[in-house]
Short mmCIF file of C-alpha atoms and ligand atoms in Angstrom, two decimals:
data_model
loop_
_atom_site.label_atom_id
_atom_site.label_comp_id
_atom_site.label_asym_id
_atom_site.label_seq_id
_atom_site.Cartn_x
_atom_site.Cartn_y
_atom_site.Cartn_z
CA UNK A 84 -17.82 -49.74 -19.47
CA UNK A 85 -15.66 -52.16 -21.78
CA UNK A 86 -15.78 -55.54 -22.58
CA UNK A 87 -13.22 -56.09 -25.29
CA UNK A 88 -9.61 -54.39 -26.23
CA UNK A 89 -8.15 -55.04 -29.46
CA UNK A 90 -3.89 -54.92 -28.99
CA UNK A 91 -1.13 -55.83 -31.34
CA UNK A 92 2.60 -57.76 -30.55
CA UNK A 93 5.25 -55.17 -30.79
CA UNK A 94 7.55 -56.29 -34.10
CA UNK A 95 11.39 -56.45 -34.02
CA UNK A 96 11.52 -53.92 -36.49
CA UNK A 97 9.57 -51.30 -33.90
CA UNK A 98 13.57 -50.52 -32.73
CA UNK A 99 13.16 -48.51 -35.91
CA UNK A 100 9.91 -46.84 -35.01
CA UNK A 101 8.99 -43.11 -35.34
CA UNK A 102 10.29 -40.81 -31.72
CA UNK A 103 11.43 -37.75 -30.88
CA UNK A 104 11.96 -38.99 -27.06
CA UNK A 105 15.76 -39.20 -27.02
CA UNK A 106 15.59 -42.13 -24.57
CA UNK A 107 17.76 -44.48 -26.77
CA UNK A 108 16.39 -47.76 -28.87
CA UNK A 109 13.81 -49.45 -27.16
CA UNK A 110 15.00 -53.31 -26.29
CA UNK A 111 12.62 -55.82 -28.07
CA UNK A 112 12.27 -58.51 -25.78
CA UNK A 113 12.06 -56.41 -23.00
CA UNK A 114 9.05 -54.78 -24.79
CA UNK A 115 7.53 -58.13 -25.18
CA UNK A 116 7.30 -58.39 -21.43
CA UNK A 117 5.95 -55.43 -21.04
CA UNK A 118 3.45 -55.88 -23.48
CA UNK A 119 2.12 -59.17 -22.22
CA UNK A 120 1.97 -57.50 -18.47
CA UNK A 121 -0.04 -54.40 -20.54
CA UNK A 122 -2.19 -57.25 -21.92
CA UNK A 123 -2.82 -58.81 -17.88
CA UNK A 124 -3.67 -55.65 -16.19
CA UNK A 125 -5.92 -55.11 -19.31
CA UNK A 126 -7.64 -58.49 -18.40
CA UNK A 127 -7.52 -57.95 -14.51
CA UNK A 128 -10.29 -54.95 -15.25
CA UNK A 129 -12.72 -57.60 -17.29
CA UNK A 130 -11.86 -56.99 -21.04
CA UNK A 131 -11.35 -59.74 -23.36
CA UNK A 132 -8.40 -59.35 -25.22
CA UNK A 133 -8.13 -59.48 -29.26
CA UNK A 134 -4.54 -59.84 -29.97
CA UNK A 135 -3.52 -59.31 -33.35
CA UNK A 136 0.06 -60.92 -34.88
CA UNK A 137 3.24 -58.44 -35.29
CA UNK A 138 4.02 -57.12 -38.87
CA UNK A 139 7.80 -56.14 -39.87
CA UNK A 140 6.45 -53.81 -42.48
CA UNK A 141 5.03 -51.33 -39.76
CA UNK A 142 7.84 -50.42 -37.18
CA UNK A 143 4.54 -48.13 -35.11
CA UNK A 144 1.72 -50.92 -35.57
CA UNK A 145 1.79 -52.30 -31.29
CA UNK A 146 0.18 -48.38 -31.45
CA UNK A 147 -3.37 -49.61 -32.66
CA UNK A 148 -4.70 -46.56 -30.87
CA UNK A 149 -3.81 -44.24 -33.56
CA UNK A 150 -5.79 -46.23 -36.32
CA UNK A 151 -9.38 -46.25 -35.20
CA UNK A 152 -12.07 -44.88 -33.25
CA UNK A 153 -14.38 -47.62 -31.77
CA UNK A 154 -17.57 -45.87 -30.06
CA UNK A 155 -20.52 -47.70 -29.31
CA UNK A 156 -22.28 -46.65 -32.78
CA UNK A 157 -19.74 -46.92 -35.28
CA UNK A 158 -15.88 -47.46 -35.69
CA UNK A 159 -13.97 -44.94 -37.79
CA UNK A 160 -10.91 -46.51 -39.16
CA UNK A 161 -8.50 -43.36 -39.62
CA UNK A 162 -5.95 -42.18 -41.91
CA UNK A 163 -2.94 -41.56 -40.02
CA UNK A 164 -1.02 -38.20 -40.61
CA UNK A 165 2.98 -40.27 -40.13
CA UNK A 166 2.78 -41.75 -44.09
CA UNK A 167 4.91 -44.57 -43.03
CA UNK A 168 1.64 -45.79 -40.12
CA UNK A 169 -0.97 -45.30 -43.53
CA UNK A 170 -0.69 -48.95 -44.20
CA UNK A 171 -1.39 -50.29 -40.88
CA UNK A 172 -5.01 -49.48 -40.69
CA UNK A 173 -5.74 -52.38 -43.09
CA UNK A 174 -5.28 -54.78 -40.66
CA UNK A 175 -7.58 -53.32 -38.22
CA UNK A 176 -10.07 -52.89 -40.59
CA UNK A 177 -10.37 -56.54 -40.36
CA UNK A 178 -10.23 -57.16 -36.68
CA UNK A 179 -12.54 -53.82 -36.21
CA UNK A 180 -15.47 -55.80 -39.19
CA UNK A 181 -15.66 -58.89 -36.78
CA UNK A 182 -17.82 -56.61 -34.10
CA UNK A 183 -18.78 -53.76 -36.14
CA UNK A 184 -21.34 -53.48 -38.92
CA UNK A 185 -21.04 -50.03 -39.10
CA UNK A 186 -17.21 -48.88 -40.33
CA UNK A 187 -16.32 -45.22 -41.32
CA UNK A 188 -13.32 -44.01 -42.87
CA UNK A 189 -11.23 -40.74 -42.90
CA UNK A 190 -10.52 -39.98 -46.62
CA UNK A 191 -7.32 -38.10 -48.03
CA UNK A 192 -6.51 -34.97 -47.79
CA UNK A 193 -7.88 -35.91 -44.14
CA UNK A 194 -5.57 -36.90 -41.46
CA UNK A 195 -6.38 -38.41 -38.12
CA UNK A 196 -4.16 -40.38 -35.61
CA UNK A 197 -7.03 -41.48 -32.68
CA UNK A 198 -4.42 -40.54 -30.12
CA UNK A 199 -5.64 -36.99 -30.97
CA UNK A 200 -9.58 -38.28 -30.40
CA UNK A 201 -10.45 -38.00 -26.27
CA UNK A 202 -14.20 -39.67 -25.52
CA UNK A 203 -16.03 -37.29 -23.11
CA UNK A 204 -19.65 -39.28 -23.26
CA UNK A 205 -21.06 -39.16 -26.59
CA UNK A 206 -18.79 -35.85 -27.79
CA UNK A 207 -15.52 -36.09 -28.59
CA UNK A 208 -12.04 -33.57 -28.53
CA UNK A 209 -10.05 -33.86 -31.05
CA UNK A 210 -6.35 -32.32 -30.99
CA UNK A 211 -5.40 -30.85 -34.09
CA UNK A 212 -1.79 -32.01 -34.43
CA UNK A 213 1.16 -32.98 -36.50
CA UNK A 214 -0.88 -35.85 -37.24
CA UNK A 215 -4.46 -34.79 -37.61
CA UNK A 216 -5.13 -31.98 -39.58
CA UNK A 217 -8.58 -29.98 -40.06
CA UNK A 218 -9.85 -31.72 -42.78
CA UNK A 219 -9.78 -35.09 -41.18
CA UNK A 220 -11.63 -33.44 -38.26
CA UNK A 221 -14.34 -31.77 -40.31
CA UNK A 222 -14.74 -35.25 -41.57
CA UNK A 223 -14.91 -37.20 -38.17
CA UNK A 224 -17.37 -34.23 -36.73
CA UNK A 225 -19.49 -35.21 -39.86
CA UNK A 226 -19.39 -38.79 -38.72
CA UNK A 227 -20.00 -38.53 -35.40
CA UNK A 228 -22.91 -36.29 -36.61
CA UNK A 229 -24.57 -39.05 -38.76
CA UNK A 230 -24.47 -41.18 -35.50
CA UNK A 231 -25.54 -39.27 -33.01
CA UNK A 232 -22.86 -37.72 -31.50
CA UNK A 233 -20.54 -34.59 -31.41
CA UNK A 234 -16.97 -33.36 -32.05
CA UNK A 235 -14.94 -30.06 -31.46
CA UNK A 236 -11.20 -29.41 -31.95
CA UNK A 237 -8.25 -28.20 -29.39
CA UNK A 238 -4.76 -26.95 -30.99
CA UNK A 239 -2.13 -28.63 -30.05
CA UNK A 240 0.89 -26.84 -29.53
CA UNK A 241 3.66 -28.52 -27.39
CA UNK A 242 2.74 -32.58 -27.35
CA UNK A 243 2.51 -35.36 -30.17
CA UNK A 244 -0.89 -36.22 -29.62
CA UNK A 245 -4.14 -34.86 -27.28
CA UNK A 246 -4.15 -37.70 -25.40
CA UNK A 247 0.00 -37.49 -24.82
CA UNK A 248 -1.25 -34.31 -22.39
CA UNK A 249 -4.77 -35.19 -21.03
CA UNK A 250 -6.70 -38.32 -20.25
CA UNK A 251 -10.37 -38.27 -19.33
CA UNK A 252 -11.27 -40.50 -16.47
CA UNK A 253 -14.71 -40.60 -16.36
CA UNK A 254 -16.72 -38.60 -13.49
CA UNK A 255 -16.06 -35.17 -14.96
CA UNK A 256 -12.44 -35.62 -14.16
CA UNK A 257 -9.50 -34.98 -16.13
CA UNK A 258 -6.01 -35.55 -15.80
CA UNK A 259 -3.91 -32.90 -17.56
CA UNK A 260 -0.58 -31.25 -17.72
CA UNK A 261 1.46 -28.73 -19.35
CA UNK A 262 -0.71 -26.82 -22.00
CA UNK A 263 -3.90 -28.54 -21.23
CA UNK A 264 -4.10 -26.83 -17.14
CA UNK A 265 -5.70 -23.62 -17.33
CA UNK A 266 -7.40 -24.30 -20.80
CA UNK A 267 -10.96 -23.08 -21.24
CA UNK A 268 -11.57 -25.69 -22.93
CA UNK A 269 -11.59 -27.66 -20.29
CA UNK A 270 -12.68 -25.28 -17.57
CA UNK A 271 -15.54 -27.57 -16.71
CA UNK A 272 -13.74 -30.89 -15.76
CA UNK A 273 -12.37 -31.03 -12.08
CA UNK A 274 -8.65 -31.41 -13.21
CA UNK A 275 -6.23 -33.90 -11.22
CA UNK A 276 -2.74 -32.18 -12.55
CA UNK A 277 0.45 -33.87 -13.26
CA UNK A 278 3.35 -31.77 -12.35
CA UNK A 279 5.83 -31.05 -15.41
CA UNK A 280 8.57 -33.71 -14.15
CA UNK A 281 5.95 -36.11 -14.33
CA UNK A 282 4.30 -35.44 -17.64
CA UNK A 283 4.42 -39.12 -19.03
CA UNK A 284 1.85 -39.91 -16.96
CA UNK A 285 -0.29 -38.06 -18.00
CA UNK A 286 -1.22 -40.43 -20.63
CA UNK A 287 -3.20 -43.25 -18.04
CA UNK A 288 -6.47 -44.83 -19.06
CA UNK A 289 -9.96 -45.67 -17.29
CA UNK A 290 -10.67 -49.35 -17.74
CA UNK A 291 -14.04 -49.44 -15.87
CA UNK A 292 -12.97 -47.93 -12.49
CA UNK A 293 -9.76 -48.62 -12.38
CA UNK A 294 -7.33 -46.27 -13.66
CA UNK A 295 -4.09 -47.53 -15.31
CA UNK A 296 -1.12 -45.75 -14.92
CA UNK A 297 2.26 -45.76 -15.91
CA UNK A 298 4.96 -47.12 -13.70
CA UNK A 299 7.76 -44.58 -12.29
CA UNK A 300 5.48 -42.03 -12.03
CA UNK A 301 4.74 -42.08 -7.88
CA UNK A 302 3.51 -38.40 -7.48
CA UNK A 303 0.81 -38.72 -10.18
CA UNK A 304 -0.72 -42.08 -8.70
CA UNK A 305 -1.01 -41.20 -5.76
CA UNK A 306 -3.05 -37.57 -7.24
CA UNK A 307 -5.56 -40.37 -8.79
CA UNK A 308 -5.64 -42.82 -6.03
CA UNK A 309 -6.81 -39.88 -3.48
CA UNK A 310 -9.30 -39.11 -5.71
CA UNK A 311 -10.75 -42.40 -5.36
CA UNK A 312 -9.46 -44.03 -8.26
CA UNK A 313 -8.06 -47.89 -7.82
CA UNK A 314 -4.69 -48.03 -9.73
CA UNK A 315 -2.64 -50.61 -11.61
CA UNK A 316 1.01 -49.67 -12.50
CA UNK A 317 2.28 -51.21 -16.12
CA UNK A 318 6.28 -50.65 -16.76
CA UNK A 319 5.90 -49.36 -20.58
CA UNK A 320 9.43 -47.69 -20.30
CA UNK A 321 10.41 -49.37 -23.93
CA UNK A 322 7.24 -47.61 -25.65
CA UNK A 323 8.25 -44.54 -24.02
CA UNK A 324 11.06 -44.65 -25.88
CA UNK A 325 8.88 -44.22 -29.25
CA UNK A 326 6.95 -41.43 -28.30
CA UNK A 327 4.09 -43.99 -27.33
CA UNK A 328 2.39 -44.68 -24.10
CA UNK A 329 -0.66 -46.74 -22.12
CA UNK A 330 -3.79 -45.72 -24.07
CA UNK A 331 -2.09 -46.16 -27.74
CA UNK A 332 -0.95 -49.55 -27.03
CA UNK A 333 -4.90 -51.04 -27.38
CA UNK A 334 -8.19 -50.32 -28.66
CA UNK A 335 -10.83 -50.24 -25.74
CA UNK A 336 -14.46 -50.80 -26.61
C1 CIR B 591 4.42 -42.50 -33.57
O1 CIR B 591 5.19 -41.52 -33.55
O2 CIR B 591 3.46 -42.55 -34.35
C2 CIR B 591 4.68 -43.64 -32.63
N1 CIR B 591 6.08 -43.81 -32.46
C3 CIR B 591 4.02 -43.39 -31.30
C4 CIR B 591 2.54 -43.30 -31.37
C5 CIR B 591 1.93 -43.02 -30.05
N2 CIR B 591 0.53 -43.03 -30.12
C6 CIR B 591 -0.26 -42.30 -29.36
O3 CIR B 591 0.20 -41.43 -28.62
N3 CIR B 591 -1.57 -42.48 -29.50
#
């Protein structure tokens, strides 16, 4: 379960953030919106919301996924593999040391981007990517090591990030699409699949019970609602536009 979810305002300048999506500029204010309704349906499963102030200098910084791992032992702030996101972890080091005494860091040559990290219990995946190369995940099995817990990798080879193609959602079941159904990997998980014209949605998250899912996507909800799964739809359709989607917009812990 989760009490707390640290999230960041979207800046102006994110019109000029990193995509590949093809889906045209995203429109600020209309992001805004979305972001505060993000924020609700966050609060409407029990977390208390950390929100931290927008910063011009990082066009990608509303994606605080992507710059730490907060498990119950330790928080790993990361080194992100996009050199124009490296900057933005110093600001969550600083909301991250208000709740946790014990911070670890990803060192260069190491990258990791947390959208690559998926939390299966106490082991985590983690997609080796664009953005998070093998040294960083040597590094982060180390860490997780030290505390208690485990790590293996997955390659990547169509999506930006792991969690862009699979989200766990707790009672060995996984929601996955495209190069993720049929993995070994994964063999053991009872996989809810997202058809290929829906493969945005694959990226919902588990917020104690509740599963929230991006809006537009109806086949896909109604997959996790028959599977016993209350929903909550959030309209992120201007973070779509950046390559970004419903778990890298906070940081759940
Ligand atoms: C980027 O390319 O870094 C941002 N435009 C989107 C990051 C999305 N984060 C995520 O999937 N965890």
């Amino acid at each position: 379960m989760f009490s707390k979810a640290i999230v960041k305002i979207p800046c102006k300048n994110m019109v000029h953030g990193i995509t590949t999506a093809n889906l045209g500029q995203p429109d600020y204010d209309k992001a805004l919106y979305q972001h505060q309704n993000y924020i609700r349906a966050l609060q409407s499963c029990g977390l208390e919301i950390i929100v931290l102030e927008a910063d011009e200098n990082y066009p990608d910084s509303t994606f605080v996924e992507d710059t730490a791992l907060l498990t119950p032992r330790c928080a790993v702030i990361t080194r992100p593999g996009a050199e124009s996101r490296r900057g933005e972890i110093t600001a969550i080091q600083g909301a991250v040391a208000a709740y946790y005494p014990h911070i670890e860091s990803i060192k260069a040559p190491g990258t990791v981007e947390a959208g690559d990290l998926m939390q299966v219990g106490s082991h985590f995946y983690i997609g080796l990517s664009e953005r998070t190369n093998s040294t960083g995940a040597a590094q982060l099995i180390a860490i997780l090591q030290k505390y208690g817990m485990t790590g293996s990798t997955v390659t990547l080879e169509e999506v930006l990030h792991l969690k862009t193609g699979v989200a766990y959602l707790e009672n060995n079941t996984l929601l996955a699409c495209g190069e993720f159904i049929g993995k070994d990997t994964f063999a053991k998980f009872n996989i809810l699949q997202v058809d290929a014209e829906e493969s945005y949605a694959a990226n919902c998250i588990w917020v104690n019970g509740t599963v929230i899912v991006p809006f537009g996507f109806p086949e896909t909800k109604s997959r996790i609602e028959d599977a016993g799964y209350p929903t909550i739809a959030v309209d992120v359709s201007e973070f779509q536009k950046l390559d970004g989607g419903l778990s890298c917009l906070s940081l759940r812990f």
